[in-house]
Amino acid sequence: MRFILLGAPGAGKGTQAVEIKQKYNIPHISTGDIFRSNIKNQTELGKKAEGYLNSGELVPDELTIELVKDRLKQEDVKNGFLLDGFPRTIPQAEALDEFLKELGIKSDRVINIDVDKKVLIERITGRRVCKNCKASFHIAFNPPKVDSVCDYCGGELVTRADDNEEAVRNRIGVYESQTAPLIDYYNKQSLVLTIDGNKSPKEVTEEILKGLDK
Ligand code: AMP
């Protein structure tokens, strides 16, 4: 299956991606994770992307589209994929459609996780992410068993550089102006499954999996 996850920053895309990829046995492709790993290793791409990520701006389309095309050419994507954080603009969505068409395939479903704005800010500013396995926790809503230690792999939990309030407000604004129009774009292709993401992570997972089974 080929899925796309849509939703504002803090909607729970990363958390739900773990469940969806397990159920369908498909690779989880997060453009944000790819950029962060390139920044950590200070690659050419990482150096170009760093300023955009830190301020909550989008990395330019040309750079992002090439990166995703390269990833989609890899062997493990043959049986499907779960795109998380891509596409984020109409030109990215058009480039993806065109690329998939060249390969003779199509996206099966777009999962749109819908969350109220005030909940998003609260969720993101309390988020802590494992440096090692990228698992996500929240200091109040989903705390780790041991302070600052990942429950799954024992890695150190850190705050993402762009999870401060200023960058978060910017990221939500960018989402509203550039990414939210994709809901209409994919509605025209009858692909959108909208899920109420204000509920608990477990309830959201159940609704997504039920919706995808239909
Ligand atoms: P995320 O982890 O999905 O919240 O992404 C973190 C940051 O990576 C974003 O705020 C952007 O700076 C950058 N980024 C991730 N995906 C994209 C994309 N599809 N287009 C442009 N920038 C992106």
PDB file of N, CA, C and O and ligand atoms in Angstrom, residues 31-32 35-36 52-53 56-59 64 85-86 88 92 160 162 171, ligand 1:
ATOM      1  N   THR A  31      10.456  13.020   5.646  1.00  0.00           N
ATOM      2  CA  THR A  31      11.431  13.981   5.108  1.00  0.00           C
ATOM      3  C   THR A  31      12.091  14.758   6.248  1.00  0.00           C
ATOM      4  O   THR A  31      13.285  15.056   6.188  1.00  0.00           O
ATOM      5  N   GLY A  32      11.327  15.048   7.311  1.00  0.00           N
ATOM      6  CA  GLY A  32      11.910  15.750   8.463  1.00  0.00           C
ATOM      7  C   GLY A  32      13.056  14.934   9.070  1.00  0.00           C
ATOM      8  O   GLY A  32      14.132  15.465   9.351  1.00  0.00           O
ATOM      9  N   PHE A  35      16.089  15.066   6.761  1.00  0.00           N
ATOM     10  CA  PHE A  35      16.810  16.345   6.895  1.00  0.00           C
ATOM     11  C   PHE A  35      17.599  16.373   8.203  1.00  0.00           C
ATOM     12  O   PHE A  35      18.767  16.765   8.223  1.00  0.00           O
ATOM     13  N   ARG A  36      16.962  15.955   9.310  1.00  0.00           N
ATOM     14  CA  ARG A  36      17.658  16.021  10.612  1.00  0.00           C
ATOM     15  C   ARG A  36      18.896  15.132  10.619  1.00  0.00           C
ATOM     16  O   ARG A  36      19.933  15.506  11.170  1.00  0.00           O
ATOM     17  N   TYR A  52      16.577  26.478   7.417  1.00  0.00           N
ATOM     18  CA  TYR A  52      15.124  26.378   7.211  1.00  0.00           C
ATOM     19  C   TYR A  52      14.481  25.619   8.371  1.00  0.00           C
ATOM     20  O   TYR A  52      13.455  26.025   8.898  1.00  0.00           O
ATOM     21  N   LEU A  53      15.079  24.496   8.750  1.00  0.00           N
ATOM     22  CA  LEU A  53      14.486  23.699   9.826  1.00  0.00           C
ATOM     23  C   LEU A  53      14.467  24.479  11.133  1.00  0.00           C
ATOM     24  O   LEU A  53      13.463  24.490  11.836  1.00  0.00           O
ATOM     25  N   GLY A  56      11.716  26.951  11.151  1.00  0.00           N
ATOM     26  CA  GLY A  56      10.372  26.432  10.901  1.00  0.00           C
ATOM     27  C   GLY A  56       9.881  26.711   9.488  1.00  0.00           C
ATOM     28  O   GLY A  56       8.711  26.522   9.183  1.00  0.00           O
ATOM     29  N   GLU A  57      10.793  27.166   8.614  1.00  0.00           N
ATOM     30  CA  GLU A  57      10.419  27.388   7.204  1.00  0.00           C
ATOM     31  C   GLU A  57      10.538  26.084   6.427  1.00  0.00           C
ATOM     32  O   GLU A  57      11.244  25.165   6.858  1.00  0.00           O
ATOM     33  N   LEU A  58       9.917  26.044   5.248  1.00  0.00           N
ATOM     34  CA  LEU A  58      10.052  24.850   4.412  1.00  0.00           C
ATOM     35  C   LEU A  58      11.360  24.895   3.629  1.00  0.00           C
ATOM     36  O   LEU A  58      11.770  25.957   3.147  1.00  0.00           O
ATOM     37  N   VAL A  59      11.978  23.747   3.492  1.00  0.00           N
ATOM     38  CA  VAL A  59      13.151  23.611   2.622  1.00  0.00           C
ATOM     39  C   VAL A  59      12.625  23.785   1.179  1.00  0.00           C
ATOM     40  O   VAL A  59      11.519  23.313   0.869  1.00  0.00           O
ATOM     41  N   THR A  64      13.780  19.255  -1.918  1.00  0.00           N
ATOM     42  CA  THR A  64      12.960  18.250  -1.235  1.00  0.00           C
ATOM     43  C   THR A  64      12.441  17.203  -2.217  1.00  0.00           C
ATOM     44  O   THR A  64      12.454  16.004  -1.932  1.00  0.00           O
ATOM     45  N   GLY A  85       5.181  13.865   6.104  1.00  0.00           N
ATOM     46  CA  GLY A  85       5.807  15.188   5.969  1.00  0.00           C
ATOM     47  C   GLY A  85       6.109  15.535   4.523  1.00  0.00           C
ATOM     48  O   GLY A  85       6.711  16.568   4.248  1.00  0.00           O
ATOM     49  N   PHE A  86       5.707  14.726   3.614  1.00  0.00           N
ATOM     50  CA  PHE A  86       5.823  14.997   2.171  1.00  0.00           C
ATOM     51  C   PHE A  86       4.616  14.386   1.476  1.00  0.00           C
ATOM     52  O   PHE A  86       4.277  13.245   1.780  1.00  0.00           O
ATOM     53  N   ARG A  88       4.272  18.693   1.073  1.00  0.00           N
ATOM     54  CA  ARG A  88       3.875  19.771   1.978  1.00  0.00           C
ATOM     55  C   ARG A  88       3.466  21.018   1.199  1.00  0.00           C
ATOM     56  O   ARG A  88       3.097  22.017   1.792  1.00  0.00           O
ATOM     57  N   GLN A  92       4.961  20.141  -4.715  1.00  0.00           N
ATOM     58  CA  GLN A  92       5.496  18.832  -4.291  1.00  0.00           C
ATOM     59  C   GLN A  92       4.487  17.722  -4.616  1.00  0.00           C
ATOM     60  O   GLN A  92       4.867  16.639  -5.083  1.00  0.00           O
ATOM     61  N   ARG A 160      13.547  18.801  20.111  1.00  0.00           N
ATOM     62  CA  ARG A 160      13.968  19.174  18.757  1.00  0.00           C
ATOM     63  C   ARG A 160      14.264  20.669  18.691  1.00  0.00           C
ATOM     64  O   ARG A 160      13.578  21.459  19.340  1.00  0.00           O
ATOM     65  N   ASP A 162      13.543  22.784  16.568  1.00  0.00           N
ATOM     66  CA  ASP A 162      12.439  23.613  16.075  1.00  0.00           C
ATOM     67  C   ASP A 162      11.164  23.426  16.888  1.00  0.00           C
ATOM     68  O   ASP A 162      10.084  23.817  16.472  1.00  0.00           O
ATOM     69  N   ARG A 171       5.766  27.300  12.111  1.00  0.00           N
ATOM     70  CA  ARG A 171       5.480  26.044  11.401  1.00  0.00           C
ATOM     71  C   ARG A 171       3.975  25.849  11.201  1.00  0.00           C
ATOM     72  O   ARG A 171       3.543  25.352  10.158  1.00  0.00           O
TER      73      ARG A 171
HETATM   74  P1  AMP B   1       8.789  17.458  10.367  1.00  0.00           P
HETATM   75  O1  AMP B   1       9.706  16.553  11.108  1.00  0.00           O
HETATM   76  O2  AMP B   1       7.947  16.745   9.355  1.00  0.00           O
HETATM   77  O3  AMP B   1       7.946  18.320  11.303  1.00  0.00           O
HETATM   78  O4  AMP B   1       9.705  18.465   9.511  1.00  0.00           O
HETATM   79  C1  AMP B   1      10.604  19.332  10.146  1.00  0.00           C
HETATM   80  C2  AMP B   1      11.102  20.387   9.183  1.00  0.00           C
HETATM   81  O5  AMP B   1      11.756  19.777   8.063  1.00  0.00           O
HETATM   82  C3  AMP B   1      10.041  21.296   8.570  1.00  0.00           C
HETATM   83  O6  AMP B   1       9.651  22.354   9.411  1.00  0.00           O
HETATM   84  C4  AMP B   1      10.767  21.784   7.305  1.00  0.00           C
HETATM   85  O7  AMP B   1      11.741  22.759   7.622  1.00  0.00           O
HETATM   86  C5  AMP B   1      11.515  20.521   6.870  1.00  0.00           C
HETATM   87  N1  AMP B   1      10.695  19.690   5.972  1.00  0.00           N
HETATM   88  C6  AMP B   1      10.233  18.431   6.208  1.00  0.00           C
HETATM   89  N2  AMP B   1       9.520  17.969   5.177  1.00  0.00           N
HETATM   90  C7  AMP B   1       9.509  18.960   4.244  1.00  0.00           C
HETATM   91  C8  AMP B   1       8.906  19.104   2.963  1.00  0.00           C
HETATM   92  N3  AMP B   1       8.148  18.140   2.418  1.00  0.00           N
HETATM   93  N4  AMP B   1       9.125  20.275   2.294  1.00  0.00           N
HETATM   94  C9  AMP B   1       9.884  21.250   2.815  1.00  0.00           C
HETATM   95  N5  AMP B   1      10.451  21.195   4.031  1.00  0.00           N
HETATM   96  C10 AMP B   1      10.267  20.060   4.752  1.00  0.00           C
END
